[in-house]
Short mmCIF file of C-alpha atoms and ligand atoms in Angstrom, two decimals:
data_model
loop_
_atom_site.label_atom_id
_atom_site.label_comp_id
_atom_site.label_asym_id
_atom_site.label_seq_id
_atom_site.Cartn_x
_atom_site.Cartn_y
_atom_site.Cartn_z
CA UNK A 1 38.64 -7.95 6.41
CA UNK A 2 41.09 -9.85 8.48
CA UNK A 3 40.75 -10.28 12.29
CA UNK A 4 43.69 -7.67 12.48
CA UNK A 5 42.21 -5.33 10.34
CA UNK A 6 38.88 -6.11 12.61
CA UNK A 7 40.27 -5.05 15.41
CA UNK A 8 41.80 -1.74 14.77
CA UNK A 9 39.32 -0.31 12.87
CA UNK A 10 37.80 2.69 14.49
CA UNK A 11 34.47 2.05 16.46
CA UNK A 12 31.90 2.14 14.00
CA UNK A 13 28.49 1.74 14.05
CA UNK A 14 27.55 0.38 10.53
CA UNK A 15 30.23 -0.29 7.60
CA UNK A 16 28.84 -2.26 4.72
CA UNK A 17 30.10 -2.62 1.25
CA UNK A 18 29.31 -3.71 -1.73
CA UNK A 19 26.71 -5.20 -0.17
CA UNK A 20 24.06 -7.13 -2.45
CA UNK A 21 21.23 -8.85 -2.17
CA UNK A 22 18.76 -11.17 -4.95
CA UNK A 23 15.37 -13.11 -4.36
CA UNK A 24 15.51 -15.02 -7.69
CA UNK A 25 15.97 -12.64 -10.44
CA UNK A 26 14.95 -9.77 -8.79
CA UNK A 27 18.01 -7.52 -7.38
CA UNK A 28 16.94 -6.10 -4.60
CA UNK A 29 20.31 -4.70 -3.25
CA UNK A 30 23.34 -4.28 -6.10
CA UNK A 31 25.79 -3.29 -4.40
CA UNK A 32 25.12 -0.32 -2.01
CA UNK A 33 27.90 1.06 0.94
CA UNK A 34 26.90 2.81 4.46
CA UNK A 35 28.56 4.38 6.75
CA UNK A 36 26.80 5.19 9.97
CA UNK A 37 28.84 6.11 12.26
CA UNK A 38 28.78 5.08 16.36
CA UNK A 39 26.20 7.47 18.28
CA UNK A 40 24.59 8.60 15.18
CA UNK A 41 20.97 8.54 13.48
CA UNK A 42 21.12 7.35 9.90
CA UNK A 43 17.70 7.65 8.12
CA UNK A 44 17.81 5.00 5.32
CA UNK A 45 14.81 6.25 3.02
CA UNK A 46 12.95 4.93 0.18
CA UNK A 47 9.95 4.05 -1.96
CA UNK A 48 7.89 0.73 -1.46
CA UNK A 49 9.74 -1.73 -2.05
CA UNK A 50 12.80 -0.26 -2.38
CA UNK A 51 15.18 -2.47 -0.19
CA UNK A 52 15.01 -1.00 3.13
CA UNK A 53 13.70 -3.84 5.07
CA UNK A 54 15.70 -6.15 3.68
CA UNK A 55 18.73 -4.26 4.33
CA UNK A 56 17.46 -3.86 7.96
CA UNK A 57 17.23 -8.18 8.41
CA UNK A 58 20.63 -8.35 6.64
CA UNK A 59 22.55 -5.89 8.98
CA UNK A 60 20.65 -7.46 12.31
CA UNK A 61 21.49 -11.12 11.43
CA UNK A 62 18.30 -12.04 10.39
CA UNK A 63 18.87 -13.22 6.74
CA UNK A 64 22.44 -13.50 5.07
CA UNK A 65 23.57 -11.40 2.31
CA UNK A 66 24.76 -12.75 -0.90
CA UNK A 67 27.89 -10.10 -1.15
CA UNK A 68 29.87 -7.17 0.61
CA UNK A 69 31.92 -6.69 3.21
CA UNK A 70 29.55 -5.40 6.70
CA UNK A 71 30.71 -5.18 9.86
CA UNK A 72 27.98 -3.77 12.72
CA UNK A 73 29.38 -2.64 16.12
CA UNK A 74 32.93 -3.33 15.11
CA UNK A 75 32.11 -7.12 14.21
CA UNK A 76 31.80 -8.50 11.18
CA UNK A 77 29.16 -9.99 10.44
CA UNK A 78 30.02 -13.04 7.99
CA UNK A 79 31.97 -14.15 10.66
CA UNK A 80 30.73 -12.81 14.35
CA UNK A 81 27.06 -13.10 14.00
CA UNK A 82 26.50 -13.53 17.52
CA UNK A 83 28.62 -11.02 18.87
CA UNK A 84 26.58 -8.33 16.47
CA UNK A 85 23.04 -9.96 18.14
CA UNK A 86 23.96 -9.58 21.96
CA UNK A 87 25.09 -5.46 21.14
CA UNK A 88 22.09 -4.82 18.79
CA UNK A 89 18.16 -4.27 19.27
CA UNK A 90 15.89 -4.54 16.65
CA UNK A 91 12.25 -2.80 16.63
CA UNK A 92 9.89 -3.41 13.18
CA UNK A 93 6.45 -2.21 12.40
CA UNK A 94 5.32 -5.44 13.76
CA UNK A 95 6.22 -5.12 17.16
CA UNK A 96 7.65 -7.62 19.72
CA UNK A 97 5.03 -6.72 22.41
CA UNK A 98 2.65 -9.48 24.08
CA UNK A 99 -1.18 -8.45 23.76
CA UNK A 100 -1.93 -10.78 27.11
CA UNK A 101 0.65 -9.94 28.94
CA UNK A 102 0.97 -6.53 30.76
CA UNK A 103 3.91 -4.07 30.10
CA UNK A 104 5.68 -4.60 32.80
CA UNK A 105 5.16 -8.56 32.15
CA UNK A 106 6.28 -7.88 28.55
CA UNK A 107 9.41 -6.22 30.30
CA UNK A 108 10.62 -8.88 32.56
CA UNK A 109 10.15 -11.61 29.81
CA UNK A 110 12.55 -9.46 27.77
CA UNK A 111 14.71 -9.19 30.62
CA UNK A 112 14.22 -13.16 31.12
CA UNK A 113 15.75 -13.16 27.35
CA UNK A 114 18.53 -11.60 28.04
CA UNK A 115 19.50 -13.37 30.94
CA UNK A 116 19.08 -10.40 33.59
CA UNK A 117 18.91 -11.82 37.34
CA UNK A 118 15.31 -11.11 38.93
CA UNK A 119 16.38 -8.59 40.45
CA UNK A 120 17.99 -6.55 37.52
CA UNK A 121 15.49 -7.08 35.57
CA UNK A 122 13.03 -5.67 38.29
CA UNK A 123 15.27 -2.76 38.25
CA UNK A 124 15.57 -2.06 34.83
CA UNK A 125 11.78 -2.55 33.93
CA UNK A 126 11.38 0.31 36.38
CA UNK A 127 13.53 2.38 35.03
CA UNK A 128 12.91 2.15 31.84
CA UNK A 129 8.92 1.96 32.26
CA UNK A 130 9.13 5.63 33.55
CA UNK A 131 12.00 6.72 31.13
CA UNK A 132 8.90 5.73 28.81
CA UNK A 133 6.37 7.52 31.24
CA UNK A 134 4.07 4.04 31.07
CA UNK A 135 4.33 3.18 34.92
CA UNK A 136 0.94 3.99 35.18
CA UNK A 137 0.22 1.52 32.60
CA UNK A 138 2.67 -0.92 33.95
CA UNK A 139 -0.02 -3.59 35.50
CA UNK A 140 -2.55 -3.41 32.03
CA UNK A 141 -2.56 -5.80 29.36
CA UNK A 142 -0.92 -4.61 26.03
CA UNK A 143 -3.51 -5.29 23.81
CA UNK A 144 -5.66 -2.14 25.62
CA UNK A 145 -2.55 0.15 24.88
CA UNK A 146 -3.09 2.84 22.11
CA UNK A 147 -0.78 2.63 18.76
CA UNK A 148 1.47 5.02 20.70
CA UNK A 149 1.92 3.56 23.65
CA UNK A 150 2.24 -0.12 22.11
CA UNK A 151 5.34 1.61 19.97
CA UNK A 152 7.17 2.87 23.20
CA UNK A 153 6.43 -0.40 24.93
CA UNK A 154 8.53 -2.00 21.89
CA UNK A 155 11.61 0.56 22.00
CA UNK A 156 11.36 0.31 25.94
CA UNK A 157 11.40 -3.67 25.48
CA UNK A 158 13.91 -3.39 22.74
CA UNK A 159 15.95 -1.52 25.29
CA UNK A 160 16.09 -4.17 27.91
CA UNK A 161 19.22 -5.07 26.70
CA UNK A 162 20.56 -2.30 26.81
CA UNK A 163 21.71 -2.38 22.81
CA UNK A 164 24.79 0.21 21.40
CA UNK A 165 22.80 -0.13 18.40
CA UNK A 166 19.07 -0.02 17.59
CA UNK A 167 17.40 -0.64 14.12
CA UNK A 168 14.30 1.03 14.14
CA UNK A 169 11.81 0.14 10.88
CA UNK A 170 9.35 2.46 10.39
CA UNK A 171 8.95 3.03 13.84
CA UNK A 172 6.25 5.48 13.97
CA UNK A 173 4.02 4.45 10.62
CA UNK A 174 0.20 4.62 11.66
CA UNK A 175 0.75 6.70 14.37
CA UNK A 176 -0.44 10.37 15.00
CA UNK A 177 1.24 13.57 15.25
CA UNK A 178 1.80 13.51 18.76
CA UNK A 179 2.83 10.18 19.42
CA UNK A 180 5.25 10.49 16.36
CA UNK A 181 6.81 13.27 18.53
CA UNK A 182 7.41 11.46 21.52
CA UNK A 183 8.68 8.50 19.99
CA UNK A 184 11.30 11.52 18.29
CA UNK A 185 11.92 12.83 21.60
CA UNK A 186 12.67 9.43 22.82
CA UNK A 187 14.88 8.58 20.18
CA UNK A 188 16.86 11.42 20.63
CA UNK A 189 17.10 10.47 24.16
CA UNK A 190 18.82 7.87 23.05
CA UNK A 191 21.24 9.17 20.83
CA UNK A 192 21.95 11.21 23.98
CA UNK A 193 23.08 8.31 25.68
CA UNK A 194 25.37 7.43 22.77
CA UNK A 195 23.46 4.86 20.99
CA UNK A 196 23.43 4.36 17.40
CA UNK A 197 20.22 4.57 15.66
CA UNK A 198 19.35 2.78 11.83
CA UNK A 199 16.16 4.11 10.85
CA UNK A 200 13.88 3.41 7.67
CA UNK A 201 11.47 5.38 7.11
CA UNK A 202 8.81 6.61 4.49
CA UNK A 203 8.49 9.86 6.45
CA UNK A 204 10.40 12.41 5.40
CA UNK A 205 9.91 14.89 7.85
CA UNK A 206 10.94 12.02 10.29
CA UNK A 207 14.37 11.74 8.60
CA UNK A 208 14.59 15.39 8.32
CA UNK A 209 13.70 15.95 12.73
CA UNK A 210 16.13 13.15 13.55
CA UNK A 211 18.78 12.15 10.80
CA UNK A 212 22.79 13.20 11.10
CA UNK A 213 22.71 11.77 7.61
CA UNK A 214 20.27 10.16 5.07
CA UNK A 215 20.64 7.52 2.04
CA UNK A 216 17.95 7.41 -0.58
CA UNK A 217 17.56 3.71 -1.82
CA UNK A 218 15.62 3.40 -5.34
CA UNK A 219 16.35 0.76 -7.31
CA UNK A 220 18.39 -1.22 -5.63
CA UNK A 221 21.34 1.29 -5.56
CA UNK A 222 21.99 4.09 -2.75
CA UNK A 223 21.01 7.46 -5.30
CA UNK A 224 22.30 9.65 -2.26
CA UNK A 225 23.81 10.86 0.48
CA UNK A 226 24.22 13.18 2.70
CA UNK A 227 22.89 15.44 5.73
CA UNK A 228 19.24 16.89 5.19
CA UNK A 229 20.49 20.06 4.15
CA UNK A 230 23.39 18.71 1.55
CA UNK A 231 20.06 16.70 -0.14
CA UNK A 232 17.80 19.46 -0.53
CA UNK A 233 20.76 21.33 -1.87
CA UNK A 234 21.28 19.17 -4.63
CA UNK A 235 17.92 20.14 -6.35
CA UNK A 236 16.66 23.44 -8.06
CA UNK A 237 14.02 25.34 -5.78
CA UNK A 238 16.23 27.28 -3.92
CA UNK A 239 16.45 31.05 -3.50
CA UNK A 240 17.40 34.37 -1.50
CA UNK A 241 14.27 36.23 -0.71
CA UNK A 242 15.59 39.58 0.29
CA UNK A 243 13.31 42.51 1.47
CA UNK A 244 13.61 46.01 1.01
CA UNK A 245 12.25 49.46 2.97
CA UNK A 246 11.75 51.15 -0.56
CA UNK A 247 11.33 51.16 -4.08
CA UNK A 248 14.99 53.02 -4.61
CA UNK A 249 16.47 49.72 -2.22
CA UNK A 250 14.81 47.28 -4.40
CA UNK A 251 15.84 48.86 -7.91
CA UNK A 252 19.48 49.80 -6.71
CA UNK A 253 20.25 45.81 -6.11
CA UNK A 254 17.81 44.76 -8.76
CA UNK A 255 20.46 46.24 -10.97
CA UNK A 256 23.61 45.36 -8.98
CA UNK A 257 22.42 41.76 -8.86
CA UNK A 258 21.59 41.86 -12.45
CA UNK A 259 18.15 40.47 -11.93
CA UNK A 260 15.54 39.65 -13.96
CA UNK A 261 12.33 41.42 -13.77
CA UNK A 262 10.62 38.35 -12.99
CA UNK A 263 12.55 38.05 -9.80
CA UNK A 264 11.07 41.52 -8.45
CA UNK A 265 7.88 41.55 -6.19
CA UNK A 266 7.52 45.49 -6.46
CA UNK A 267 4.19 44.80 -4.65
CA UNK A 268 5.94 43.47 -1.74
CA UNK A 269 9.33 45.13 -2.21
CA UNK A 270 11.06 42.43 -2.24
CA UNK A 271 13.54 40.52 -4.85
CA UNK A 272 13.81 36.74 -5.14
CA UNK A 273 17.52 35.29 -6.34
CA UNK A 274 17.93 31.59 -7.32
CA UNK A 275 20.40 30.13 -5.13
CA UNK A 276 21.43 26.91 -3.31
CA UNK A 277 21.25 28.72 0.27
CA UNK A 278 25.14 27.85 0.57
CA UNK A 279 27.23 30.22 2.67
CA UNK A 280 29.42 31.00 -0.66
CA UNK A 281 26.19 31.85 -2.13
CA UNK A 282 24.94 33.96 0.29
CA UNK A 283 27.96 35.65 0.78
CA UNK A 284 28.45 36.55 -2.83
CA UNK A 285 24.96 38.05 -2.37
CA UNK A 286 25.57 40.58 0.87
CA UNK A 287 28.91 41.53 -0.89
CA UNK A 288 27.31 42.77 -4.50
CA UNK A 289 24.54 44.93 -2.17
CA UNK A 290 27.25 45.87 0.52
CA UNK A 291 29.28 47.49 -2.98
CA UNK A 292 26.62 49.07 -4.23
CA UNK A 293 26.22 50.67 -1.11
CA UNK A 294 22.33 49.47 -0.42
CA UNK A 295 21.02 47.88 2.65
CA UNK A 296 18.32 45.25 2.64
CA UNK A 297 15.35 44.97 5.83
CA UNK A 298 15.76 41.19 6.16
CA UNK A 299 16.92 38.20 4.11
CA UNK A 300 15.31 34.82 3.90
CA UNK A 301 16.81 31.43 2.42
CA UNK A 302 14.78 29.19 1.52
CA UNK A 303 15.53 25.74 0.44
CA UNK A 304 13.52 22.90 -1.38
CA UNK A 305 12.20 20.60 1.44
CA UNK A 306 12.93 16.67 1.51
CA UNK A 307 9.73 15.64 -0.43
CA UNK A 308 11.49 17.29 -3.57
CA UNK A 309 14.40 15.77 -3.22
CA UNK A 310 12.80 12.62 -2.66
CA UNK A 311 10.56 12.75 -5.54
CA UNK A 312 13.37 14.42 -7.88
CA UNK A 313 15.41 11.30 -7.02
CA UNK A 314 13.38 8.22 -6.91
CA UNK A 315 10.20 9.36 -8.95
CA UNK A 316 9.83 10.31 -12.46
CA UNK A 317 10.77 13.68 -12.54
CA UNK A 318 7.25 15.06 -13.18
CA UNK A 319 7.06 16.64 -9.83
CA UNK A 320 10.17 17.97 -10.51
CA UNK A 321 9.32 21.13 -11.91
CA UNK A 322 6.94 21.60 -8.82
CA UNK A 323 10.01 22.14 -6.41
CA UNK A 324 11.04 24.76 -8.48
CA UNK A 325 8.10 27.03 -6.93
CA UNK A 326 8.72 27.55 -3.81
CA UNK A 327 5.46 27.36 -1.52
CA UNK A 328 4.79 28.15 2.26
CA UNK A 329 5.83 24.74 3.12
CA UNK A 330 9.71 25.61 2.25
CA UNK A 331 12.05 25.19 4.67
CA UNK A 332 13.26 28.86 5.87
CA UNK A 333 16.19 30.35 7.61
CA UNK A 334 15.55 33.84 8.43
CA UNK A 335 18.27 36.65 9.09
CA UNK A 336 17.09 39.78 9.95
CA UNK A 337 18.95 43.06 10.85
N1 ATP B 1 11.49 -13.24 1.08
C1 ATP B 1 11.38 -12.62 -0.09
N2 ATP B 1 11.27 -13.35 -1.23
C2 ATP B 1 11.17 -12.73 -2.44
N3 ATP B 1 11.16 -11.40 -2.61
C3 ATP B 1 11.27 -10.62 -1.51
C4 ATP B 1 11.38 -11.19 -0.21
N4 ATP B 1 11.47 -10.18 0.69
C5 ATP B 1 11.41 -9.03 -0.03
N5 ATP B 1 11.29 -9.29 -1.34
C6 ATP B 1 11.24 -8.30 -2.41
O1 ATP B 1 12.36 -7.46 -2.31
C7 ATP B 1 12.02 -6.12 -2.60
C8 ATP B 1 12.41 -5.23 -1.44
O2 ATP B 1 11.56 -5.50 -0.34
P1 ATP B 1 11.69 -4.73 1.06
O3 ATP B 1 10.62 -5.26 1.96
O4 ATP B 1 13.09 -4.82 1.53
O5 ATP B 1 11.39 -3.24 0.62
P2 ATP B 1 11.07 -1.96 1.53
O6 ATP B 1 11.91 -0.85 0.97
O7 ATP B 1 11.24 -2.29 2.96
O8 ATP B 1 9.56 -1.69 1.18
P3 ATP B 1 8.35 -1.14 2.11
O9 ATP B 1 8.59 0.33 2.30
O10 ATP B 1 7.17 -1.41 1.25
O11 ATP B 1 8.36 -1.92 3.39
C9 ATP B 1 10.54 -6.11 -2.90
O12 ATP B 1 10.37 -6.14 -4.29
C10 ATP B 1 10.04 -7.38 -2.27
O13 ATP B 1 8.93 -7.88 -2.98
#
């Protein structure tokens, strides 16, 4: 990309293609694009090994790529390395933080870093220390902090210089339930602000809670794309539950909908349809029932959740046929009348 071409492309948070990346023999990255777009999560998933932290150092700086054209925060980054490392943060699973030093000492070097005047940096330790409710904490050494806590003390620090764009790996692997939520609440906080947030993770709930969009990377190659939503779409699993008062209900759209028996719970009165939750889909649905004049007690969609899509697209298929019963962990949107 030429400077012009630099300079009146749209703000962007992320644009990289073609980009590719070898140790040796060994391909690690052939050829993948992203597109994350300024004050966005992006949720870059992926089996062991799969690429993600190497994608991560390429896009902060931190090791050069051997193809593709990336720029990050409107620079690009063959050519305007430094301007991408003063607008950027970078958090890992190996965090930044100081064992012997306190938080707020932790802060102030950070602020020391960046070149903040004592006062500022005072000032934004502060803040930022109770943004991450650990003022109480603020005078004891790091290495007593819980997983948790160390985590936010690392975004916090990471925060110090007050980055557009944060890469986040694996920011909340080892950590428990309710920690994981605050550092999701946090991140969201930051989104909030307008921040753009890269995030790998192995969770897929995690991408699910935060993600605008998500790329599955398995071999090297980006397999897809898409919103949460779009990805579980793209695999069988899906269906319409809908419920009826009686037996006449249930048979009248049995027929209408041209069911198989196997899709009737007479038990429960109620008739599963195979579907990919779409509006179109649905639509066609209430439409058949609305012409043959019956009326159903509530309708349910449920939809494969991300562990299926993950493991229909990067495994070997042999859980495949697993997302294709739906269990009490699907994901459901309920309409009732
Ligand atoms: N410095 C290096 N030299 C040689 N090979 C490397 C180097 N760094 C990474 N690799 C290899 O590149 C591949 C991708 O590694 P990477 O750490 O990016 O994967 P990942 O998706 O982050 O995996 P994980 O989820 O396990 O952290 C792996 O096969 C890894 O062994």
């Amino acid at each position: 990309m030429s400077a012009t071409t630099e300079q009146m492309a749209p703000p962007t948070g992320i644009s990289a293609v073609g980009l590719r990346k070898s140790y040796g023999e060994k391909v690690v990255l052939d050829g993948i694009d992203l597109h994350v777009p300024a004050g966005t999560i992006f949720a870059l998933l992926g089996p062991n090994g799969a690429g993600k932290t190497t994608t991560v150092q390429i896009l902060s700086t931190l090791i050069a790529a051997d193809g593709g054209e990336v720029t990050v925060v409107g620079h690009s980054l063959e050519r305007s390395a430094d301007a991408i490392r003063a607008r950027i943060g970078v958090t890992g699973q190996f965090a930044a933080v100081d064992g012997l030093l306190t938080a707020e000492e932790n802060m102030l070097l950070m602020a020391d870093l960046h070149h903040l005047d004592r006062a500022e940096g005072r000032r934004r330790t502060a803040e930022l220390l109770g943004q991450f409710e650990l003022t109480d904490v603020a005078s004891k050494m790091a290495s007593t902090f819980s997983g948790g806590m160390r985590r936010k003390l690392d975004l916090a620090m990471t925060l110090v210089g007050n980055p557009s764009l944060i890469f986040l790996d694996e920011p909340t692997t080892g950590l428990d339930p309710r920690s994981r939520r605050t550092m999701w609440h946090l991140i969201q906080q930051l989104t909030s602000q307008g921040v753009t947030i890269f995030l790998t993770t192995q969770y897929l709930e995690e991408a699910d809670q935060l993600a605008d969009r998500i790329a599955v990377l398995d071999k090297g190659q980006i397999v897809a794309e898409g919103t949460a939503d779009e990805l579980k779409r793209r695999i069988p699993g899906g269906h319409i539950r809908l419920q009826f008062s009686d037996l006449s209900g249930l048979d009248a759209a049995a027929r209408r909908l041209a069911l198989a028996p196997a899709a009737r719970d007479e038990e429960k009165l109620a008739l599963q349809i195979p579907s990919d939750g779409s509006i179109p889909a649905l639509r066609a649905v209430l439409d058949l029932l609305e012409s043959a004049g019956v009326e159903a007690d509530a309708l349910t969609v449920h939809t494969p959740d991300l562990d299926d899509v993950f493991l229909a697209l990067t495994g070997d298929g042999s859980r495949h046929h697993a997302a294709t019963v739906p269990g009490p962990a699907d994901t459901t949107r309920e309409a009732r009348r």
